[in-house]
Amino acid sequence: MKIHEFQTKELLRSFDIPVPDGVMATTPETALQAAGGLGSWPVVVKAQIHAGGRGKGGGIKLAADAAAVREAASQLLSMTLVTPQTGPQGRKVNKILVEAGVSIARELYLCLMVDRAQAAITILASQAGGMDIEEVAATTPEKIIRVAVNPLLGLQPFHCRQVVFGLGLEADTGKACTALLNKLYTMFVACDCELLEINPLAITTSGAMVALDAKAEFDDNALFRHPHILVYRDSDEESPLEAEAARFGLNYINLSGNIGNMVNGAGLAMATMDIIKQAGAEPANFLDVGGGASAEMVENGLRIILGDPKVRGVLINIFGGILRCDILAEGVVQAARKIGITVPVVVRMEGTNVDEGRRILADSGLNLITAADLHDAAVKVAAMVQGEQQ
Amino acid sequence: MSIFVNDRTRVVVQGITGKEGAFHTSQCLAYGTQVVAGVTPGKGGQETQGVPVFNSVRQAVAATGADCSLIFVPPAFAADAILEAADAGVALIVAITEGIPVLDMMRVKRHLATTKTRLIGANCPGIISPGQCKIGIMPGSIHLPGGPVGVVSRSGTLTYEVVHQLTGQGIGQTTCLGIGGDPIVGTDFIDCLRAFEADPETRAIVMVGEIGGSAEEEAAAFIREQVSKPVVGFIAGLTAPPGRRMGHAGAIVSGTNGTAQAKITAMTEAGMHVCRDLTTLGAFCADAFAEVLAC
């Protein structure tokens, strides 16, 4: 799960990690009030969306006085921000963060992340603060310090020394950096982070370290033990169909194509999307109804797929195995009747009683096309696409 | 022959009295698997489906000689269940549970590295040696005993599809296993490839990967160096958008890392037979393995 910058900073503050003073606002008036409360000028006004690259998209503005704050706030709050990470459609800005300016001497990059290859929490650090780390990694990988921490040991002083000396920090800032690393590591573990990125990490003209910008991502599988993080979920940042699917326990991702699809199991679902593409169409979604799949899941899934107006045809691919296909077919027919399908639906299913299942689909009188196997399903999807083009 | 499990493997099911645990225990028993014990804390002394239930894995192992644990414990308690099984000294743990926090699995993996216990999963369908034993949730009926193909995959139902097509071509399997869709899993592709290479009855291998991480690339490098048997590779997720988690916690393209294309390129360069069309994978294997299938 992703959260906003102002929320990340709230968490950082609770772990005693220095961040600039700041207040979240949703209107120019409250932004103005917030700026006044900070007690110094200039202030920074930052768009709050769940995507990076905000500076490049014009989502961060410096304001030297009250008039400038009002202007920046009304601009940002009426804008759909397009950044390299939002895609061309951009993201509507509903919240802004008004923050005290910081006088910066130097900017660093610091990040903790789950390192799947090493089964470690890995620290990445670089002197190139403020830059896109993937760019730094691609052009000058030698400038990135990489320290893997064994979670059974936890962060040790020698890990910190590798970072401090790697960054070439002076004695005092080195101490501050070690203290910061310890707090970040504690927070990372305590909150089940997947990523905790401070970029840039500022060294101020007075020698203090401040997290100027911060991004946190949390392990969805661990949210059950962090109700205080779960409340940070912002449904404005999710597509409405995805949010609805999540309520039914379905894994749904909306995509740009027009062939909807519903599959049991994530791997087969990805492969089914690829088959749609190979058949000459584009998948409208990813939808995993779970390895088991039930008639109820199928009904909910079908409703969500057809809630997307782009969808011109649907492929249902259920490899039941142990699942009884006659029961599944009944579920599909009932769901199709209840929802009222308006587009052709190709159904491929495998499992016990498959012949009976196919008979139920064929006898339903609905626009349900049975496919004998995966290859047949691909052929029928291709035919569906061609029919659409004619 | 087979890898990791055979007809002598004695299984204890952790979470045997839960809904999933009970159902799949019945399926494993029906397949002929030796399920010798179950564990549900607080229900020790009971019996279910003719299997004695114990309060702890240690008790179960002491009483029955179980050497493999099959885990259906809910995600919040699954890491503890894995550690308990390892502490009891079982040689193999198969963790089916989906949704275990990644930091839990990180600690589990690091700890297991200091023991002799092998972990398959979590978030996996389990392992089957057709005709010998089924330790997991896969449908036994789609498998064909007798080899010569070993199948290793990151996923569940996609593995069933692959096996189903192999069986449709009359190609049998030695062992089929899913290593799990999570970012951190116990047994990786390379462990399985090494075991298949060492198993004389496995004469060809199918490896099914997906987007995210770099396990397929590392496996491809290993195959080039150390696998003499023909390997067919397939990767799911060519159409997956970057930055989105595709159902499996581990299936995510981050920046330019973990793309399907990069994996396909690595597998092709390693001399693997890369199948690009899942709908004809069975026929593709019949062709790629023609030489070993003939002998």
mmCIF file of C-alpha atoms in Angstrom, chain B residues 17-292:
data_model
loop_
_atom_site.group_PDB
_atom_site.id
_atom_site.type_symbol
_atom_site.label_atom_id
_atom_site.label_comp_id
_atom_site.label_asym_id
_atom_site.label_seq_id
_atom_site.Cartn_x
_atom_site.Cartn_y
_atom_site.Cartn_z
ATOM 1 C CA THR B 17 -8.809 -29.317 11.380
ATOM 2 C CA GLY B 18 -9.315 -26.052 9.488
ATOM 3 C CA LYS B 19 -11.575 -25.941 6.409
ATOM 4 C CA GLU B 20 -8.787 -25.940 3.828
ATOM 5 C CA GLY B 21 -6.565 -28.265 5.818
ATOM 6 C CA ALA B 22 -9.328 -30.843 6.280
ATOM 7 C CA PHE B 23 -10.434 -30.792 2.637
ATOM 8 C CA HIS B 24 -6.963 -31.125 1.168
ATOM 9 C CA THR B 25 -5.957 -33.751 3.704
ATOM 10 C CA SER B 26 -8.831 -35.870 2.370
ATOM 11 C CA GLN B 27 -7.616 -35.294 -1.193
ATOM 12 C CA CYS B 28 -4.007 -36.187 -0.320
ATOM 13 C CA LEU B 29 -5.163 -39.342 1.493
ATOM 14 C CA ALA B 30 -7.291 -40.296 -1.508
ATOM 15 C CA TYR B 31 -4.223 -39.930 -3.743
ATOM 16 C CA GLY B 32 -2.361 -42.378 -1.534
ATOM 17 C CA THR B 33 -0.136 -39.950 0.353
ATOM 18 C CA GLN B 34 0.963 -41.183 3.765
ATOM 19 C CA VAL B 35 -0.629 -38.527 5.976
ATOM 20 C CA VAL B 36 0.417 -39.852 9.370
ATOM 21 C CA ALA B 37 -0.385 -36.969 11.700
ATOM 22 C CA GLY B 38 -2.101 -33.644 12.078
ATOM 23 C CA VAL B 39 -1.372 -30.681 14.337
ATOM 24 C CA THR B 40 -3.882 -28.221 15.750
ATOM 25 C CA PRO B 41 -2.860 -26.667 19.078
ATOM 26 C CA GLY B 42 -5.574 -27.462 21.649
ATOM 27 C CA LYS B 43 -6.993 -30.425 19.720
ATOM 28 C CA GLY B 44 -4.303 -32.945 20.622
ATOM 29 C CA GLY B 45 -5.651 -36.422 21.306
ATOM 30 C CA GLN B 46 -8.462 -36.185 18.765
ATOM 31 C CA GLU B 47 -8.579 -38.055 15.487
ATOM 32 C CA THR B 48 -9.749 -36.778 12.103
ATOM 33 C CA GLN B 49 -10.133 -38.802 8.894
ATOM 34 C CA GLY B 50 -8.331 -41.625 10.659
ATOM 35 C CA VAL B 51 -5.330 -39.375 11.335
ATOM 36 C CA PRO B 52 -4.207 -38.665 14.927
ATOM 37 C CA VAL B 53 -4.089 -34.974 15.912
ATOM 38 C CA PHE B 54 -1.352 -33.550 18.160
ATOM 39 C CA ASN B 55 -0.823 -30.246 19.959
ATOM 40 C CA SER B 56 2.678 -29.735 18.592
ATOM 41 C CA VAL B 57 4.798 -30.812 15.651
ATOM 42 C CA ARG B 58 7.382 -32.239 18.054
ATOM 43 C CA GLN B 59 4.765 -34.587 19.536
ATOM 44 C CA ALA B 60 3.554 -35.553 16.068
ATOM 45 C CA VAL B 61 7.067 -36.341 14.849
ATOM 46 C CA ALA B 62 7.934 -38.307 17.999
ATOM 47 C CA ALA B 63 4.777 -40.411 17.765
ATOM 48 C CA THR B 64 4.586 -41.002 14.012
ATOM 49 C CA GLY B 65 8.014 -40.419 12.482
ATOM 50 C CA ALA B 66 6.659 -37.731 10.152
ATOM 51 C CA ASP B 67 9.442 -36.197 8.042
ATOM 52 C CA CYS B 68 7.459 -33.675 6.032
ATOM 53 C CA SER B 69 5.051 -30.955 7.133
ATOM 54 C CA LEU B 70 2.225 -29.577 5.003
ATOM 55 C CA ILE B 71 1.071 -26.190 6.306
ATOM 56 C CA PHE B 72 -2.422 -24.653 6.004
ATOM 57 C CA VAL B 73 -2.074 -22.287 8.968
ATOM 58 C CA PRO B 74 -3.500 -18.724 8.434
ATOM 59 C CA PRO B 75 -0.959 -16.061 7.347
ATOM 60 C CA ALA B 76 -0.654 -14.309 10.713
ATOM 61 C CA PHE B 77 0.550 -17.553 12.346
ATOM 62 C CA ALA B 78 2.209 -19.277 9.397
ATOM 63 C CA ALA B 79 5.790 -18.107 9.998
ATOM 64 C CA ASP B 80 5.583 -19.490 13.530
ATOM 65 C CA ALA B 81 4.222 -22.776 12.176
ATOM 66 C CA ILE B 82 7.134 -23.070 9.736
ATOM 67 C CA LEU B 83 9.666 -22.354 12.490
ATOM 68 C CA GLU B 84 7.962 -24.922 14.728
ATOM 69 C CA ALA B 85 8.199 -27.608 12.042
ATOM 70 C CA ALA B 86 11.876 -26.824 11.473
ATOM 71 C CA ASP B 87 12.491 -26.955 15.221
ATOM 72 C CA ALA B 88 10.891 -30.398 15.285
ATOM 73 C CA GLY B 89 13.446 -31.457 12.700
ATOM 74 C CA VAL B 90 11.251 -32.347 9.711
ATOM 75 C CA ALA B 91 13.293 -32.551 6.518
ATOM 76 C CA LEU B 92 10.765 -30.849 4.265
ATOM 77 C CA ILE B 93 8.123 -28.179 4.852
ATOM 78 C CA VAL B 94 5.494 -27.401 2.228
ATOM 79 C CA ALA B 95 3.746 -24.108 3.062
ATOM 80 C CA ILE B 96 0.519 -23.531 1.108
ATOM 81 C CA THR B 97 -0.562 -20.404 3.035
ATOM 82 C CA GLU B 98 -0.992 -17.261 0.937
ATOM 83 C CA GLY B 99 -0.431 -13.805 2.395
ATOM 84 C CA ILE B 100 2.450 -14.206 4.860
ATOM 85 C CA PRO B 101 4.154 -10.843 5.576
ATOM 86 C CA VAL B 102 7.410 -10.544 3.660
ATOM 87 C CA LEU B 103 9.486 -9.575 6.721
ATOM 88 C CA ASP B 104 8.269 -12.765 8.440
ATOM 89 C CA MET B 105 9.417 -14.830 5.464
ATOM 90 C CA MET B 106 12.742 -13.010 5.396
ATOM 91 C CA ARG B 107 13.468 -14.081 8.975
ATOM 92 C CA VAL B 108 12.199 -17.611 8.314
ATOM 93 C CA LYS B 109 14.388 -17.992 5.235
ATOM 94 C CA ARG B 110 17.478 -16.701 7.049
ATOM 95 C CA HIS B 111 16.850 -19.033 9.968
ATOM 96 C CA LEU B 112 16.172 -22.099 7.818
ATOM 97 C CA ALA B 113 19.505 -21.501 6.088
ATOM 98 C CA THR B 114 21.119 -22.507 9.391
ATOM 99 C CA THR B 115 19.119 -25.772 9.596
ATOM 100 C CA LYS B 116 18.836 -28.878 7.421
ATOM 101 C CA THR B 117 15.151 -28.282 6.689
ATOM 102 C CA ARG B 118 13.985 -27.467 3.164
ATOM 103 C CA LEU B 119 10.980 -25.152 2.724
ATOM 104 C CA ILE B 120 8.803 -25.186 -0.405
ATOM 105 C CA GLY B 121 6.629 -22.041 -0.683
ATOM 106 C CA ALA B 122 4.947 -20.282 0.866
ATOM 107 C CA ASN B 123 1.983 -19.284 -1.319
ATOM 108 C CA CYS B 124 2.407 -22.371 -3.474
ATOM 109 C CA PRO B 125 0.350 -25.358 -4.675
ATOM 110 C CA GLY B 126 2.800 -27.856 -3.157
ATOM 111 C CA ILE B 127 4.606 -30.811 -4.679
ATOM 112 C CA ILE B 128 3.488 -34.020 -6.352
ATOM 113 C CA SER B 129 5.374 -37.068 -7.557
ATOM 114 C CA PRO B 130 2.668 -38.610 -9.734
ATOM 115 C CA GLY B 131 1.719 -42.121 -8.641
ATOM 116 C CA GLN B 132 3.725 -41.785 -5.426
ATOM 117 C CA CYS B 133 2.424 -38.926 -3.326
ATOM 118 C CA LYS B 134 0.666 -35.573 -3.523
ATOM 119 C CA ILE B 135 1.591 -33.029 -0.869
ATOM 120 C CA GLY B 136 -0.403 -29.967 -1.759
ATOM 121 C CA ILE B 137 -3.611 -28.677 -3.294
ATOM 122 C CA MET B 138 -3.119 -29.563 -6.969
ATOM 123 C CA PRO B 139 -5.647 -31.846 -8.704
ATOM 124 C CA GLY B 140 -3.986 -35.276 -8.753
ATOM 125 C CA SER B 141 -5.979 -36.511 -11.730
ATOM 126 C CA ILE B 142 -4.297 -34.294 -14.347
ATOM 127 C CA HIS B 143 -0.880 -35.824 -13.677
ATOM 128 C CA LEU B 144 0.663 -38.790 -15.485
ATOM 129 C CA PRO B 145 3.090 -41.012 -13.534
ATOM 130 C CA GLY B 146 6.322 -42.371 -14.886
ATOM 131 C CA GLY B 147 8.240 -39.310 -16.017
ATOM 132 C CA PRO B 148 10.372 -38.279 -17.772
ATOM 133 C CA VAL B 149 9.594 -34.570 -17.282
ATOM 134 C CA GLY B 150 10.103 -32.498 -14.137
ATOM 135 C CA VAL B 151 7.998 -29.352 -13.808
ATOM 136 C CA VAL B 152 8.864 -26.334 -11.654
ATOM 137 C CA SER B 153 6.804 -23.170 -11.542
ATOM 138 C CA ARG B 154 6.135 -20.034 -9.509
ATOM 139 C CA SER B 155 2.394 -20.406 -9.772
ATOM 140 C CA GLY B 156 -0.554 -22.724 -9.064
ATOM 141 C CA THR B 157 -3.232 -22.993 -11.720
ATOM 142 C CA LEU B 158 -0.740 -22.076 -14.454
ATOM 143 C CA THR B 159 1.233 -25.163 -13.429
ATOM 144 C CA TYR B 160 -1.937 -27.255 -13.708
ATOM 145 C CA GLU B 161 -2.449 -25.936 -17.233
ATOM 146 C CA VAL B 162 1.113 -26.890 -18.176
ATOM 147 C CA VAL B 163 0.858 -30.363 -16.609
ATOM 148 C CA HIS B 164 -2.561 -30.918 -18.185
ATOM 149 C CA GLN B 165 -1.102 -30.210 -21.627
ATOM 150 C CA LEU B 166 1.888 -32.496 -21.006
ATOM 151 C CA THR B 167 -0.433 -35.301 -19.943
ATOM 152 C CA GLY B 168 -2.569 -34.571 -23.019
ATOM 153 C CA GLN B 169 0.507 -35.282 -25.131
ATOM 154 C CA GLY B 170 1.128 -38.509 -23.228
ATOM 155 C CA ILE B 171 4.186 -37.017 -21.541
ATOM 156 C CA GLY B 172 4.462 -38.158 -17.910
ATOM 157 C CA GLN B 173 6.049 -36.332 -14.995
ATOM 158 C CA THR B 174 8.571 -37.317 -12.320
ATOM 159 C CA THR B 175 7.827 -34.471 -9.918
ATOM 160 C CA CYS B 176 5.859 -31.226 -10.323
ATOM 161 C CA LEU B 177 6.173 -28.421 -7.835
ATOM 162 C CA GLY B 178 5.268 -24.789 -7.394
ATOM 163 C CA ILE B 179 7.878 -22.737 -5.556
ATOM 164 C CA GLY B 180 5.408 -19.961 -4.696
ATOM 165 C CA GLY B 181 4.419 -16.513 -5.885
ATOM 166 C CA ASP B 182 5.827 -14.508 -2.982
ATOM 167 C CA PRO B 183 8.903 -12.244 -3.190
ATOM 168 C CA ILE B 184 10.801 -14.463 -0.737
ATOM 169 C CA VAL B 185 10.325 -18.230 -0.942
ATOM 170 C CA GLY B 186 12.180 -21.135 0.617
ATOM 171 C CA THR B 187 13.190 -23.272 -2.363
ATOM 172 C CA ASP B 188 14.119 -21.443 -5.555
ATOM 173 C CA PHE B 189 14.276 -22.448 -9.206
ATOM 174 C CA ILE B 190 17.964 -23.296 -8.948
ATOM 175 C CA ASP B 191 17.423 -25.734 -6.029
ATOM 176 C CA CYS B 192 14.822 -27.561 -8.127
ATOM 177 C CA LEU B 193 16.887 -27.512 -11.313
ATOM 178 C CA ARG B 194 19.865 -28.957 -9.433
ATOM 179 C CA ALA B 195 17.671 -31.744 -8.028
ATOM 180 C CA PHE B 196 16.102 -32.507 -11.419
ATOM 181 C CA GLU B 197 19.553 -32.596 -13.013
ATOM 182 C CA ALA B 198 20.676 -35.115 -10.373
ATOM 183 C CA ASP B 199 17.548 -37.294 -10.691
ATOM 184 C CA PRO B 200 18.232 -40.031 -13.268
ATOM 185 C CA GLU B 201 14.576 -40.529 -14.147
ATOM 186 C CA THR B 202 13.999 -36.871 -14.932
ATOM 187 C CA ARG B 203 15.220 -36.481 -18.497
ATOM 188 C CA ALA B 204 13.706 -33.110 -19.381
ATOM 189 C CA ILE B 205 12.504 -30.059 -17.440
ATOM 190 C CA VAL B 206 9.764 -27.464 -17.837
ATOM 191 C CA MET B 207 10.291 -24.192 -15.987
ATOM 192 C CA VAL B 208 7.385 -21.766 -15.692
ATOM 193 C CA GLY B 209 8.225 -18.265 -14.531
ATOM 194 C CA GLU B 210 6.533 -14.909 -14.325
ATOM 195 C CA ILE B 211 7.347 -11.215 -14.082
ATOM 196 C CA GLY B 212 9.068 -9.723 -11.019
ATOM 197 C CA GLY B 213 12.455 -10.166 -9.394
ATOM 198 C CA SER B 214 15.354 -11.888 -11.118
ATOM 199 C CA ALA B 215 14.916 -15.579 -10.175
ATOM 200 C CA GLU B 216 14.343 -16.646 -13.790
ATOM 201 C CA GLU B 217 17.450 -14.848 -15.005
ATOM 202 C CA GLU B 218 19.546 -16.503 -12.285
ATOM 203 C CA ALA B 219 17.995 -19.865 -13.145
ATOM 204 C CA ALA B 220 18.815 -19.349 -16.826
ATOM 205 C CA ALA B 221 22.464 -18.664 -15.956
ATOM 206 C CA PHE B 222 22.520 -21.843 -13.850
ATOM 207 C CA ILE B 223 20.992 -23.875 -16.685
ATOM 208 C CA ARG B 224 23.635 -22.669 -19.107
ATOM 209 C CA GLU B 225 26.418 -23.684 -16.707
ATOM 210 C CA GLN B 226 25.142 -26.793 -14.990
ATOM 211 C CA VAL B 227 22.083 -28.392 -16.581
ATOM 212 C CA SER B 228 22.651 -30.965 -19.316
ATOM 213 C CA LYS B 229 18.984 -31.901 -19.782
ATOM 214 C CA PRO B 230 16.734 -30.027 -22.208
ATOM 215 C CA VAL B 231 14.675 -27.272 -20.542
ATOM 216 C CA VAL B 232 11.519 -25.635 -21.871
ATOM 217 C CA GLY B 233 10.828 -22.204 -20.396
ATOM 218 C CA PHE B 234 7.666 -20.134 -20.299
ATOM 219 C CA ILE B 235 7.117 -16.677 -18.780
ATOM 220 C CA ALA B 236 3.736 -15.209 -17.888
ATOM 221 C CA GLY B 237 3.118 -11.473 -17.820
ATOM 222 C CA LEU B 238 4.227 -9.984 -21.158
ATOM 223 C CA THR B 239 1.208 -7.662 -21.020
ATOM 224 C CA ALA B 240 1.517 -6.768 -17.317
ATOM 225 C CA PRO B 241 1.815 -3.001 -16.730
ATOM 226 C CA PRO B 242 4.859 -1.819 -14.728
ATOM 227 C CA GLY B 243 4.461 -0.858 -11.081
ATOM 228 C CA ARG B 244 1.363 -2.995 -10.506
ATOM 229 C CA ARG B 245 1.317 -6.135 -8.399
ATOM 230 C CA MET B 246 -0.286 -8.886 -10.487
ATOM 231 C CA GLY B 247 -2.039 -10.957 -7.834
ATOM 232 C CA HIS B 248 1.115 -12.635 -6.562
ATOM 233 C CA ALA B 249 2.956 -10.453 -4.053
ATOM 234 C CA GLY B 250 6.156 -11.091 -6.011
ATOM 235 C CA ALA B 251 4.802 -10.394 -9.492
ATOM 236 C CA ILE B 252 5.688 -6.774 -10.082
ATOM 237 C CA VAL B 253 7.789 -5.007 -12.667
ATOM 238 C CA SER B 254 9.751 -2.231 -10.919
ATOM 239 C CA GLY B 255 11.216 0.268 -13.325
ATOM 240 C CA THR B 256 13.032 -1.833 -15.899
ATOM 241 C CA ASN B 257 13.540 -4.797 -13.543
ATOM 242 C CA GLY B 258 11.591 -8.016 -13.702
ATOM 243 C CA THR B 259 10.035 -7.675 -17.161
ATOM 244 C CA ALA B 260 8.886 -10.745 -19.055
ATOM 245 C CA GLN B 261 10.976 -9.743 -22.052
ATOM 246 C CA ALA B 262 14.210 -9.580 -20.018
ATOM 247 C CA LYS B 263 13.522 -13.073 -18.682
ATOM 248 C CA ILE B 264 12.706 -14.473 -22.117
ATOM 249 C CA THR B 265 15.920 -12.985 -23.466
ATOM 250 C CA ALA B 266 17.965 -14.498 -20.616
ATOM 251 C CA MET B 267 16.366 -17.916 -21.149
ATOM 252 C CA THR B 268 16.917 -17.811 -24.904
ATOM 253 C CA GLU B 269 20.550 -16.821 -24.435
ATOM 254 C CA ALA B 270 20.995 -19.729 -22.009
ATOM 255 C CA GLY B 271 19.990 -22.148 -24.742
ATOM 256 C CA MET B 272 16.587 -22.984 -23.294
ATOM 257 C CA HIS B 273 13.607 -23.802 -25.495
ATOM 258 C CA VAL B 274 11.420 -20.760 -24.871
ATOM 259 C CA CYS B 275 7.716 -21.306 -25.508
ATOM 260 C CA ARG B 276 5.843 -18.073 -26.224
ATOM 261 C CA ASP B 277 2.374 -19.510 -26.721
ATOM 262 C CA LEU B 278 0.859 -21.192 -23.680
ATOM 263 C CA THR B 279 -2.027 -22.576 -25.739
ATOM 264 C CA THR B 280 0.340 -24.953 -27.544
ATOM 265 C CA LEU B 281 2.900 -25.592 -24.807
ATOM 266 C CA GLY B 282 2.225 -29.338 -24.677
ATOM 267 C CA ALA B 283 2.933 -29.802 -28.382
ATOM 268 C CA PHE B 284 5.947 -27.498 -28.056
ATOM 269 C CA CYS B 285 7.375 -29.782 -25.339
ATOM 270 C CA ALA B 286 6.704 -32.921 -27.390
ATOM 271 C CA ASP B 287 8.778 -31.335 -30.098
ATOM 272 C CA ALA B 288 11.568 -29.919 -27.928
ATOM 273 C CA PHE B 289 11.877 -33.169 -25.943
ATOM 274 C CA ALA B 290 11.495 -35.476 -28.969
ATOM 275 C CA GLU B 291 14.979 -36.914 -28.511
ATOM 276 C CA VAL B 292 14.652 -37.814 -24.817
#
